[in-house]
PDB file of C-alpha atoms in Angstrom:
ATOM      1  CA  UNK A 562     -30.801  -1.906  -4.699  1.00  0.00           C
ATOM      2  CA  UNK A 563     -27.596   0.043  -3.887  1.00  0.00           C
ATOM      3  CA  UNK A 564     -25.802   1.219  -7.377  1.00  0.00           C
ATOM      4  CA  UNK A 565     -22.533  -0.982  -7.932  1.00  0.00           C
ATOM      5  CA  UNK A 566     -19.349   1.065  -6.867  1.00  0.00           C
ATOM      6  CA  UNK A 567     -17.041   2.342  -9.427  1.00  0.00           C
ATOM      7  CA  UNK A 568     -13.289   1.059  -8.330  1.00  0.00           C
ATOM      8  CA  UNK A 569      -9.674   3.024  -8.851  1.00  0.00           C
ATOM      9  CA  UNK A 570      -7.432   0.311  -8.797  1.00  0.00           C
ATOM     10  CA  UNK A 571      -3.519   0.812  -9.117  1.00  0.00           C
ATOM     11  CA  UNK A 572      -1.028  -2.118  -9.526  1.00  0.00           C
ATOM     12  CA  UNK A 573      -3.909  -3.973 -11.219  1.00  0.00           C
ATOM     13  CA  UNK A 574      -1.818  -6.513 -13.143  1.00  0.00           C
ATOM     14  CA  UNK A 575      -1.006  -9.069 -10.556  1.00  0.00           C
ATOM     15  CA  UNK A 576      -1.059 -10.052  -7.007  1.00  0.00           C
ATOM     16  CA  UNK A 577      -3.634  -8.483  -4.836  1.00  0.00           C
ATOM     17  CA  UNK A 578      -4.282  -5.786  -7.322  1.00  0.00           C
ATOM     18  CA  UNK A 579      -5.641  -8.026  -9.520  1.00  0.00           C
ATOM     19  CA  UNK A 580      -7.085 -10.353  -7.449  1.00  0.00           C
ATOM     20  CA  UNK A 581      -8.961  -7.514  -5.693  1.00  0.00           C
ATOM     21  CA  UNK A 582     -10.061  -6.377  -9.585  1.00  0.00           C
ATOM     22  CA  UNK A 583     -11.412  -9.879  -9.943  1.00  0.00           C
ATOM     23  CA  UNK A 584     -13.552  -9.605  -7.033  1.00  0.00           C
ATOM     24  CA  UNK A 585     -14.888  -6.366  -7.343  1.00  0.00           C
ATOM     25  CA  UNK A 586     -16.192  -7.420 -10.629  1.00  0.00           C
ATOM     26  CA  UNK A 587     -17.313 -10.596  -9.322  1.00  0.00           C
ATOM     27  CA  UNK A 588     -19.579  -8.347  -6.646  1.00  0.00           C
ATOM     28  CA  UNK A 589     -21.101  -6.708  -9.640  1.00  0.00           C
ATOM     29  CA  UNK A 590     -18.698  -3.724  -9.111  1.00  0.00           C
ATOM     30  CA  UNK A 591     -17.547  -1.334 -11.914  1.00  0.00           C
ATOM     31  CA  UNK A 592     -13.654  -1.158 -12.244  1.00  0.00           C
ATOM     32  CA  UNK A 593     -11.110   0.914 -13.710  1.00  0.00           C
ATOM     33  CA  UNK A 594      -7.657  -0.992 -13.661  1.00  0.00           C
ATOM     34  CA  UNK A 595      -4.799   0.801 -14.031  1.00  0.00           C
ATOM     35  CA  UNK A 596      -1.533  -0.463 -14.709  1.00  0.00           C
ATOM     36  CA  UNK A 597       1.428  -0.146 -17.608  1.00  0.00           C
ATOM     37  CA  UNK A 598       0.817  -3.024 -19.823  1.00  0.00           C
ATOM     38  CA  UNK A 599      -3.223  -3.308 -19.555  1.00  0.00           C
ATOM     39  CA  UNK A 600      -2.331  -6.333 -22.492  1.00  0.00           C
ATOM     40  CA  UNK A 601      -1.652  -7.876 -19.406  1.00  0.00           C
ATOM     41  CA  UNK A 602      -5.365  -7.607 -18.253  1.00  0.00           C
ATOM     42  CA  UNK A 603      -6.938  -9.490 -21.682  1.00  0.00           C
ATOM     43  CA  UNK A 604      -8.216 -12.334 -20.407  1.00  0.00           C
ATOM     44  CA  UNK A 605     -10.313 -10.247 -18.011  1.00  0.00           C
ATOM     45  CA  UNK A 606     -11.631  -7.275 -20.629  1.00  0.00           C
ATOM     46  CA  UNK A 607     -12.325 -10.381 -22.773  1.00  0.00           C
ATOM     47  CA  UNK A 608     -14.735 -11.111 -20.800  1.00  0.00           C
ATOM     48  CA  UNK A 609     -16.053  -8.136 -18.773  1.00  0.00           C
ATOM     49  CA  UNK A 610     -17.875  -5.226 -21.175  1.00  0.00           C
ATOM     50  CA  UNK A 611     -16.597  -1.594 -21.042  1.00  0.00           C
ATOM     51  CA  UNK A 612     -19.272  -0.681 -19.306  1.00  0.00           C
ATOM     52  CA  UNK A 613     -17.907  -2.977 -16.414  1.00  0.00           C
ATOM     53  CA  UNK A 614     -14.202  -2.691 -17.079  1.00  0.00           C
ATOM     54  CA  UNK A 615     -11.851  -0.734 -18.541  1.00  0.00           C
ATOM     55  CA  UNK A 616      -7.919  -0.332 -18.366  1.00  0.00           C
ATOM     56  CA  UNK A 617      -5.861   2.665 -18.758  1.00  0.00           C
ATOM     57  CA  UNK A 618      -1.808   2.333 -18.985  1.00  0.00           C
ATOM     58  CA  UNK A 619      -0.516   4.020 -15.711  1.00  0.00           C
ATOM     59  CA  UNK A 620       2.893   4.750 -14.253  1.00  0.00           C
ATOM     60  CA  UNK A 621       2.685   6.375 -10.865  1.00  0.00           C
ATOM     61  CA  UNK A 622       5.924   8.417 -11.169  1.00  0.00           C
ATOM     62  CA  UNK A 623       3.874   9.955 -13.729  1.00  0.00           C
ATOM     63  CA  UNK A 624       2.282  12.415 -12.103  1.00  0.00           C
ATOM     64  CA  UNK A 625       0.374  14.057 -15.132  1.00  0.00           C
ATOM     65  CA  UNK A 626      -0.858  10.410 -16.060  1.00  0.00           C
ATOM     66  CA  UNK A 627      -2.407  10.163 -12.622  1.00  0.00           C
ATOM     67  CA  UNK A 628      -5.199  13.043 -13.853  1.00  0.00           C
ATOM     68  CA  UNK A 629      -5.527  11.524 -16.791  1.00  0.00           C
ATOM     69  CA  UNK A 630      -6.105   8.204 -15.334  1.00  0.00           C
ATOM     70  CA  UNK A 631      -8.625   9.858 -13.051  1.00  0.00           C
ATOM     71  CA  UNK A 632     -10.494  12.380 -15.574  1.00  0.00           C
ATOM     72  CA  UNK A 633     -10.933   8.820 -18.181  1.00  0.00           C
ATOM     73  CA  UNK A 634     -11.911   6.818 -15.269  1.00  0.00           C
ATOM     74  CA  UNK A 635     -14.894   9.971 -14.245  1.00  0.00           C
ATOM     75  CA  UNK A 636     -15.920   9.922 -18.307  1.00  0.00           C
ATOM     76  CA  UNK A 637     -16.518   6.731 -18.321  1.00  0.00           C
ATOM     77  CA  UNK A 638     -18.129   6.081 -14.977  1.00  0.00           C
ATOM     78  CA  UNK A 639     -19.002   9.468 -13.803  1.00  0.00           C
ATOM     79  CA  UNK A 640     -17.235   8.953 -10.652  1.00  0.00           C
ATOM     80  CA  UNK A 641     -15.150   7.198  -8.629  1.00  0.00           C
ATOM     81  CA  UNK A 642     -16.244   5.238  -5.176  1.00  0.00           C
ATOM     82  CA  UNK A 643     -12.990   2.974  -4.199  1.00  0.00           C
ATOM     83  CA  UNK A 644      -9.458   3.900  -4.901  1.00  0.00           C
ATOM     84  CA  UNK A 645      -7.170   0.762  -4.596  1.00  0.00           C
ATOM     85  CA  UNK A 646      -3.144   2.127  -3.719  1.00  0.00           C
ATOM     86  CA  UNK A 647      -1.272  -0.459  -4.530  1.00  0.00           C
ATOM     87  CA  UNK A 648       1.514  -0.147  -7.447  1.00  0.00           C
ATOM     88  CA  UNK A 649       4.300  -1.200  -5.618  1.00  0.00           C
ATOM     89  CA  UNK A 650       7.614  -3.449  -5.938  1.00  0.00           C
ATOM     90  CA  UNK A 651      10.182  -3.738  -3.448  1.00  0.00           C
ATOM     91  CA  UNK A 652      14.510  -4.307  -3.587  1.00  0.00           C
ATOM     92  CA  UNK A 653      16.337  -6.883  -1.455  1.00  0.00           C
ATOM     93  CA  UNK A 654      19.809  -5.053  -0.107  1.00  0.00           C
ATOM     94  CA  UNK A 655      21.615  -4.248   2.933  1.00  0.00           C
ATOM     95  CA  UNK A 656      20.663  -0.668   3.735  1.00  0.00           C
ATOM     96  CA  UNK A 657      23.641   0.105   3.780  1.00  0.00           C
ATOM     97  CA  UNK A 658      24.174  -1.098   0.226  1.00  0.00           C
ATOM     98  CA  UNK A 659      21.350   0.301  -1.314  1.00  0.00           C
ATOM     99  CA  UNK A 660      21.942   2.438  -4.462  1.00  0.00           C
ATOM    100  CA  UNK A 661      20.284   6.083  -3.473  1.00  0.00           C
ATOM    101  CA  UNK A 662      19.468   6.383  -7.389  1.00  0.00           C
ATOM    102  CA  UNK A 663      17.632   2.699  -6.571  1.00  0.00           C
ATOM    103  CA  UNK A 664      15.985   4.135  -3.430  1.00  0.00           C
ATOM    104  CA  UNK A 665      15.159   6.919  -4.657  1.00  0.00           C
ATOM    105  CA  UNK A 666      13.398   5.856  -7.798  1.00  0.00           C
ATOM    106  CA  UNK A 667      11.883   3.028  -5.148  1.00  0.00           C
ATOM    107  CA  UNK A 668      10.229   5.825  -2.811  1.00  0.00           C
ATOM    108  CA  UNK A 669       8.648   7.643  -6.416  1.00  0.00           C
ATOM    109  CA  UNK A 670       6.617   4.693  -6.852  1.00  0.00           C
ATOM    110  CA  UNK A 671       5.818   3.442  -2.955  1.00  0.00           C
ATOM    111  CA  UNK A 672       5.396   6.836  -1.608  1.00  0.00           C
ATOM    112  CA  UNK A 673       5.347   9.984  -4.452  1.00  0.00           C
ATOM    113  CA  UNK A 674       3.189   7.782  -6.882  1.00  0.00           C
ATOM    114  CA  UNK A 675       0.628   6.854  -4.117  1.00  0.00           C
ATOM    115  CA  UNK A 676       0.900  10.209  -2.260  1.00  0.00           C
ATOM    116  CA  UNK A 677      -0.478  11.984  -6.309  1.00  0.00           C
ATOM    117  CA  UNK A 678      -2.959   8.772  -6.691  1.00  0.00           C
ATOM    118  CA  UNK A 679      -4.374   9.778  -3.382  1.00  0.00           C
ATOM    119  CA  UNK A 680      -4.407  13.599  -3.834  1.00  0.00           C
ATOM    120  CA  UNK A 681      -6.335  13.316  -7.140  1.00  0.00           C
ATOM    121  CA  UNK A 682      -8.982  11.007  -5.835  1.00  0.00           C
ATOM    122  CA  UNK A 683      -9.424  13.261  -2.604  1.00  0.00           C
ATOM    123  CA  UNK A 684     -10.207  15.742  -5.510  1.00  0.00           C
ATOM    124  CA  UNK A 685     -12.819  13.324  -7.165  1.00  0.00           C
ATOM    125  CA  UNK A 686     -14.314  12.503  -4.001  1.00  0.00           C
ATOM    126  CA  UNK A 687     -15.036  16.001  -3.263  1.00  0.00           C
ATOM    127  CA  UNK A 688     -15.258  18.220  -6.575  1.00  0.00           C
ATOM    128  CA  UNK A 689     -16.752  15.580  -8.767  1.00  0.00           C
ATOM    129  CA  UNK A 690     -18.819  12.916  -7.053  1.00  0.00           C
ATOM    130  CA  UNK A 691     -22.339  13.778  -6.487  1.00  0.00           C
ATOM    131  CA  UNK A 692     -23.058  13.142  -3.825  1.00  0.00           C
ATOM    132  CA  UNK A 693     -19.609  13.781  -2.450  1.00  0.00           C
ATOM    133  CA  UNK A 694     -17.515  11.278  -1.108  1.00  0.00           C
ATOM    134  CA  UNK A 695     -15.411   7.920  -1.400  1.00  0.00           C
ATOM    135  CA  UNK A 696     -13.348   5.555  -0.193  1.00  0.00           C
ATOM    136  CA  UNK A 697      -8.904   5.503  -0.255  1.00  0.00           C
ATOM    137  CA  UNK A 698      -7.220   1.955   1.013  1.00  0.00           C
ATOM    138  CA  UNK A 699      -3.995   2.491   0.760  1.00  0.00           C
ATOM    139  CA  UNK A 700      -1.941  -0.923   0.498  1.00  0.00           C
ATOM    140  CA  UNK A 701       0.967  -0.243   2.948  1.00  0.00           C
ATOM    141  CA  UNK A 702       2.979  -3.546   4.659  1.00  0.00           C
ATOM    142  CA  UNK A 703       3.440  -4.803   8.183  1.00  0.00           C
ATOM    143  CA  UNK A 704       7.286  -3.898   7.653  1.00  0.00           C
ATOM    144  CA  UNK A 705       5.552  -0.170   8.199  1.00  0.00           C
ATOM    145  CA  UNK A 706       5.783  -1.289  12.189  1.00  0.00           C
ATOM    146  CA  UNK A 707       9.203  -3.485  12.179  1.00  0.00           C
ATOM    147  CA  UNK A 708      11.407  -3.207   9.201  1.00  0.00           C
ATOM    148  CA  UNK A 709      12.162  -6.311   7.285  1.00  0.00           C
ATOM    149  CA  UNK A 710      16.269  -6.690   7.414  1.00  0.00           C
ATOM    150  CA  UNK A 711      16.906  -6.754   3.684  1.00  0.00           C
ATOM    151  CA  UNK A 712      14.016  -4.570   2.558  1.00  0.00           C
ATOM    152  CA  UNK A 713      14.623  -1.659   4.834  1.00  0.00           C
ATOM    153  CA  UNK A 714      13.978   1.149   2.097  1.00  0.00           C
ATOM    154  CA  UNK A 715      10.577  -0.366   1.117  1.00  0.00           C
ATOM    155  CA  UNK A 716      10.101  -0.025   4.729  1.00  0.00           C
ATOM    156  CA  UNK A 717      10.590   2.972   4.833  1.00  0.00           C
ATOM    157  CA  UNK A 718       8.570   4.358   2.536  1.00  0.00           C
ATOM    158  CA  UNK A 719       5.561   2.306   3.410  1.00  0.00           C
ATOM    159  CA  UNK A 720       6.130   3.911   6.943  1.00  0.00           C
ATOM    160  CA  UNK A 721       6.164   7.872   5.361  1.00  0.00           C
ATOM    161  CA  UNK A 722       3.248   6.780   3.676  1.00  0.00           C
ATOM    162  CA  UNK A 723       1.717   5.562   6.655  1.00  0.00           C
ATOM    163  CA  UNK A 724       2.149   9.118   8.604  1.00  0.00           C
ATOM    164  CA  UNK A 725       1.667  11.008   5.734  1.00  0.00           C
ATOM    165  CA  UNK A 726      -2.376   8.950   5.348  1.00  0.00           C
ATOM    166  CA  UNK A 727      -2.811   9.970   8.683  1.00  0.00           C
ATOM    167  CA  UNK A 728      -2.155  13.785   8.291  1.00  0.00           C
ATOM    168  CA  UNK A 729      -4.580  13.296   5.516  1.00  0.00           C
ATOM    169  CA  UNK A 730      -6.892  12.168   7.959  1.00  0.00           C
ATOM    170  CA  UNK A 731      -6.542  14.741  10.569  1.00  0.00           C
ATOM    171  CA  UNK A 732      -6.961  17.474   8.009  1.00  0.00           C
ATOM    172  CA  UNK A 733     -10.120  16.206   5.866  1.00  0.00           C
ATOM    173  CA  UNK A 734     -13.193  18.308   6.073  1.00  0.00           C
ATOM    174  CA  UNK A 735     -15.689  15.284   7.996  1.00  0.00           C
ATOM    175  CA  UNK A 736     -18.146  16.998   4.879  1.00  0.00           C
ATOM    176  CA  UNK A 737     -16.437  15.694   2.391  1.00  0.00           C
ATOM    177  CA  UNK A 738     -17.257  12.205   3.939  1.00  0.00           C
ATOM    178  CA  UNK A 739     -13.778  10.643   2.830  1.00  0.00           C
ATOM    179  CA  UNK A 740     -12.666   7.632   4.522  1.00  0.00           C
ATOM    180  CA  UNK A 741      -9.069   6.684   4.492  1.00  0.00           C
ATOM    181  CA  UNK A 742      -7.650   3.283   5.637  1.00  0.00           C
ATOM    182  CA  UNK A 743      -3.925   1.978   5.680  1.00  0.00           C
ATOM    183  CA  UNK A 744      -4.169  -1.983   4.991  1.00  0.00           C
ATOM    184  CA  UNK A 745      -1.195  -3.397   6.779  1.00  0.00           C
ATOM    185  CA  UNK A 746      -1.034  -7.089   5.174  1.00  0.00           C
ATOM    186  CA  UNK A 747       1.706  -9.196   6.049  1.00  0.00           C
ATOM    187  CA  UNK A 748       2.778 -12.448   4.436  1.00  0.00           C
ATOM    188  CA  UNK A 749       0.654 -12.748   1.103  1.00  0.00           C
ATOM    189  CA  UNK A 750       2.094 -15.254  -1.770  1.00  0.00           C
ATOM    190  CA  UNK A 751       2.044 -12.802  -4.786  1.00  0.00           C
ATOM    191  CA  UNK A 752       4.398 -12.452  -8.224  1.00  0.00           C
ATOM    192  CA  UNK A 753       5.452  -9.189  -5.999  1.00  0.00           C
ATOM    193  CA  UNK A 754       8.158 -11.816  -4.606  1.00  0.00           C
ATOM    194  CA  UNK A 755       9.617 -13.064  -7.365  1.00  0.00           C
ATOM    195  CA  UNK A 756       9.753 -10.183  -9.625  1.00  0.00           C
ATOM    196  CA  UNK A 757      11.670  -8.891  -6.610  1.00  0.00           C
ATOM    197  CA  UNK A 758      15.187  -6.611  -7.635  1.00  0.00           C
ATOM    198  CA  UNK A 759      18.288  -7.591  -5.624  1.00  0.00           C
ATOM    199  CA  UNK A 760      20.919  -5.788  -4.458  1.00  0.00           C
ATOM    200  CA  UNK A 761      24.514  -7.383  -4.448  1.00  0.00           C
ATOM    201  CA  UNK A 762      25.890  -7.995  -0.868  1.00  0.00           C
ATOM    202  CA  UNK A 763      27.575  -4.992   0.529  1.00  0.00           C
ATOM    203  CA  UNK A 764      31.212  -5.959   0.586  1.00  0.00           C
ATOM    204  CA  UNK A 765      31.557  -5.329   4.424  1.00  0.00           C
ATOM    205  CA  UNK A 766      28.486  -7.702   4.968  1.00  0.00           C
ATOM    206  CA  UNK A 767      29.806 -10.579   2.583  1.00  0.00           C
ATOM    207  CA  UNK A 768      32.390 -12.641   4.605  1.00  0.00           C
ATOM    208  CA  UNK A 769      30.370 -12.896   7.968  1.00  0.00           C
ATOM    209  CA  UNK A 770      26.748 -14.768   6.927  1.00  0.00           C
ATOM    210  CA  UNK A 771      25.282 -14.661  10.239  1.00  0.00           C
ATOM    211  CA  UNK A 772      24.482 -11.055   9.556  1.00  0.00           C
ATOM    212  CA  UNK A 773      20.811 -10.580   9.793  1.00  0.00           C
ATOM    213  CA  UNK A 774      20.674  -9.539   6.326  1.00  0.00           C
ATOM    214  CA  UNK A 775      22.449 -12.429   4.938  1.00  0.00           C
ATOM    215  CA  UNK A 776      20.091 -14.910   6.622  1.00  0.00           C
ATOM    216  CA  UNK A 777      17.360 -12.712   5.051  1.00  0.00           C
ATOM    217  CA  UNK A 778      18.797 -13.255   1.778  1.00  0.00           C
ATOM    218  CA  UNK A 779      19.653 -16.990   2.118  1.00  0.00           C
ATOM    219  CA  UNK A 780      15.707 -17.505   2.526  1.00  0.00           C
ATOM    220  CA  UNK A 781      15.555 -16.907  -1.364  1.00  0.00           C
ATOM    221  CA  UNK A 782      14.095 -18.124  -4.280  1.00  0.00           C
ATOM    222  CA  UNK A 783      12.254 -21.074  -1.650  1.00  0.00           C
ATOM    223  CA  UNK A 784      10.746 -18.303   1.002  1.00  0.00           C
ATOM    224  CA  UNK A 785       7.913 -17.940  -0.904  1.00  0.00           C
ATOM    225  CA  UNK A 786       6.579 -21.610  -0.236  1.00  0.00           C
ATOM    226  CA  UNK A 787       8.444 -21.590   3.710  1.00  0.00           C
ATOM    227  CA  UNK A 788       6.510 -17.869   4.609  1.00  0.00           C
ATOM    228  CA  UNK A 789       4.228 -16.467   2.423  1.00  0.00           C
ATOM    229  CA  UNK A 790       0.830 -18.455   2.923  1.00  0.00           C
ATOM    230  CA  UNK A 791      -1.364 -15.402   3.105  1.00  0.00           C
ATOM    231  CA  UNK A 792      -4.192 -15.912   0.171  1.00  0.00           C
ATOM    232  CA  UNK A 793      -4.174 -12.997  -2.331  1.00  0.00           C
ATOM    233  CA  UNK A 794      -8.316 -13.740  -3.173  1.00  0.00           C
ATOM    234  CA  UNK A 795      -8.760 -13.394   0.549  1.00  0.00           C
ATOM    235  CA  UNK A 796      -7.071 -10.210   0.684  1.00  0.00           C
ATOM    236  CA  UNK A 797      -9.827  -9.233  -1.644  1.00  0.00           C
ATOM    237  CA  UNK A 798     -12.437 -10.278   0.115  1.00  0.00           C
ATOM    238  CA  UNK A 799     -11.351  -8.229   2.556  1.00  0.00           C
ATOM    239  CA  UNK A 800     -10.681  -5.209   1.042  1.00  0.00           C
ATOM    240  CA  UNK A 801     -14.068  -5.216  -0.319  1.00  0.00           C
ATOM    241  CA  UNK A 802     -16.054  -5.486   2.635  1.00  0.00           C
ATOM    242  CA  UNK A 803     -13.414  -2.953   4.187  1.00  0.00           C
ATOM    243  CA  UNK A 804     -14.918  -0.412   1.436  1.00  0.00           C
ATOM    244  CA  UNK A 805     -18.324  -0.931   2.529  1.00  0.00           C
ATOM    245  CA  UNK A 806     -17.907  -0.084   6.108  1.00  0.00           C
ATOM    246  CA  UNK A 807     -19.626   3.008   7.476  1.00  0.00           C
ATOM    247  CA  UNK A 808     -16.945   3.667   9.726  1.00  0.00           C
ATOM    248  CA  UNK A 809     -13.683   1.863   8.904  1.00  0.00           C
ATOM    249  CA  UNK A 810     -10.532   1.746  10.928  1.00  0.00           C
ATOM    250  CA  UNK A 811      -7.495   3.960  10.382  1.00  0.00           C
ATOM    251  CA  UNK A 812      -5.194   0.718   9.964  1.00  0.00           C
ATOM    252  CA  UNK A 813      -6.183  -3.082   9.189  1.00  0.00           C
ATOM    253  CA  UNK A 814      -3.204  -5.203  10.042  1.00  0.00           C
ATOM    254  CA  UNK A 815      -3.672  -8.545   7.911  1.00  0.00           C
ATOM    255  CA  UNK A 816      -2.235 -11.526   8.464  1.00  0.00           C
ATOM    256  CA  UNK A 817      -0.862 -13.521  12.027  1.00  0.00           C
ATOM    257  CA  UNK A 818       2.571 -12.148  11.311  1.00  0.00           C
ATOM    258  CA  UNK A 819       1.360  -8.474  10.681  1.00  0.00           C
ATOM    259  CA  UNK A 820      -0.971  -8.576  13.894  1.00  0.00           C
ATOM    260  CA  UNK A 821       2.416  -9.841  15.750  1.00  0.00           C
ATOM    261  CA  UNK A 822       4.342  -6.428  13.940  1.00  0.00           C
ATOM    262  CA  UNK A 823       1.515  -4.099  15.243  1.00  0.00           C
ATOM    263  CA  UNK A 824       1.363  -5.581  18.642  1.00  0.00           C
ATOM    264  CA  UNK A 825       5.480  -5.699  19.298  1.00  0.00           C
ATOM    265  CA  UNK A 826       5.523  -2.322  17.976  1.00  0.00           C
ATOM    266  CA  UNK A 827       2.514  -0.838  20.165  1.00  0.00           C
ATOM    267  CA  UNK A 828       4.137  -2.535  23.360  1.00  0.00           C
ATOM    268  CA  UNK A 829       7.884  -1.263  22.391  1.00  0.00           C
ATOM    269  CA  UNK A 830       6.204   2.257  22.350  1.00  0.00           C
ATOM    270  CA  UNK A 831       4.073   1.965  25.718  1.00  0.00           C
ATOM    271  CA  UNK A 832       7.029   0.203  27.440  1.00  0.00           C
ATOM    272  CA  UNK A 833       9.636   2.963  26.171  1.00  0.00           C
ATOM    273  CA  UNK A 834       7.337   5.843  27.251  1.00  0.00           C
ATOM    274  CA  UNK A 835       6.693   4.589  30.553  1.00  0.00           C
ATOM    275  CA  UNK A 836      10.499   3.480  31.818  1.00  0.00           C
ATOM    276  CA  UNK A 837      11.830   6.913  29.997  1.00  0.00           C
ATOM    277  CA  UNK A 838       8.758   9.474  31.368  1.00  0.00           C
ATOM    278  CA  UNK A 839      11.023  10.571  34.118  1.00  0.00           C
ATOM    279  CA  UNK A 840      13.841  12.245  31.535  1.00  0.00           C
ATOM    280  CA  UNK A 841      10.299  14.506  30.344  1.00  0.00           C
ATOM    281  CA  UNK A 842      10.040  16.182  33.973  1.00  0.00           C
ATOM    282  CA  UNK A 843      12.398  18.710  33.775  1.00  0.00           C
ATOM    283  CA  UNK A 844      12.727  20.374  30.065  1.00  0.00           C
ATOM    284  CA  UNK A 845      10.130  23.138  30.064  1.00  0.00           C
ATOM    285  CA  UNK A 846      10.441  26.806  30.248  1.00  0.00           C
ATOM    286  CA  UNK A 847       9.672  28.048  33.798  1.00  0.00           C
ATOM    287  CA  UNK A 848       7.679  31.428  34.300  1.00  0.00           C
TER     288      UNK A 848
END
């Protein structure tokens, strides 16, 4: 019988963090939850032993914290299998509006924070586990193919971290057998939505409220219960048997509406490259 896996899991105090916690355990999976108020978590060490669960207090802007996190997590386990990226949140603004002190702290958490959590396990996987190895999923969003009007930043940065996974990929020693993948989920009901931060309107966008963004932000406090009917357990089903794949995909789009994002945005690109190919045939250096 196969040892249980030892899980990484950031963002572990809600939404699909937790619910992905819960399952992992549930699997007879070890997990270390990270998050900043691990109180938050009692119910669950109540009734879990160490030896299954601990938590560790974790803020992924950090960066110090992050080795901590992971040199506790290899005492107590001896290594890590699974690393869960998820610590995220997300502002509702027109881009224009945005703060850049708001954005910017925004892109430490969604793209800085996961960009350290995911150096330091590549660092686990291959100078501590024996035998080498593990597995990254790294929570990005369907907004990584078509920004959301409203939430453009968050975009954004899910969309650096997407390219930025994928020069991760192209550069890993095959040796080290390190798989990455980007889960892409789209419309999951989660606290995520309404612990939401909002922006107010940008003064040019306030008197005309057919604006895109406006009809984004009329959707609130009731678009939870109108869009989001993606299951945050099923998520974790999924995300476990995505860790036990030999040979996972690069990207798992999740959800009808993300599958929709990924397919609009693959046909944009094919469709763009084939009407404009003719503007490529004349811009090279001639011998």
């Amino acid at each position: 019988m196969a040892s249980p896996k030892v899980w990484f899991i950031t963002g572990a105090s809600a939404g699909l963090g937790r619910k992905v916690v819960e399952y992992a355990l549930s699997k007879g999976d070890n997990v270390v939850a990270t998050l900043r108020k691990p109180s938050m978590l009692e119910d669950l060490t109540a009734k879990y032993p160490s030896s299954r669960l601990v938590t560790f207090p974790l803020d992924v802007t950090d960066t110090p914290s992050i080795t901590t996190a992971f040199d506790q997590a290899i005492s107590h386990f001896n290594r890590v299998d699974v690393v869960l990226n998820n610590a995220g949140y997300y502002i509702v603004s027109e881009t224009e509006g945005m703060p850049h002190k708001a954005a910017r702290e925004m892109f430490d958490v969604l793209f800085w924070g996961a960009e350290n959590v995911m150096r330091e396990a590549i660092r686990c996987f291959r100078d501590v586990n024996r035998p080498i190895g593990g597995r990254i999923l790294n929570v990005s969003s369907r907004n990584a193919f078509i920004p959301q009007v409203g939430t453009v930043h968050y975009a954004s940065a899910k969309a650096a971290l997407e390219c930025l996974t994928e020069g991760y990929i192209a550069e890993l020693d095959p040796e080290w057998q390190i798989k990455i993948t980007l889960i892409e989920p789209g419309l999951f009901r989660t606290s995520m939505i309404q612990s939401r931060m909002t922006e107010p309107v940008h003064p040019a966008y306030e008197s005309n409220p057919t604006l895109p963004s406006r009809k984004y932000r009329a959707l609130y406090p009731d678009i939870e219960d109108t869009h989001f009917d993606g299951d945050p357990a099923k998520f974790a089903e999924v995300a476990y048997k995505l860790s036990c794949l030999d040979d996972p995909p690069i990207r798992l789009p999740l959800h009808r509406v993300a599958l929709e994002s990924a397919r609009k945005k693959g046909e944009s690109l094919l469709e763009t490259a084939e009407n404009w190919s003719s503007w490529s045939d004349d811009v090279y250096l001639h011998k």
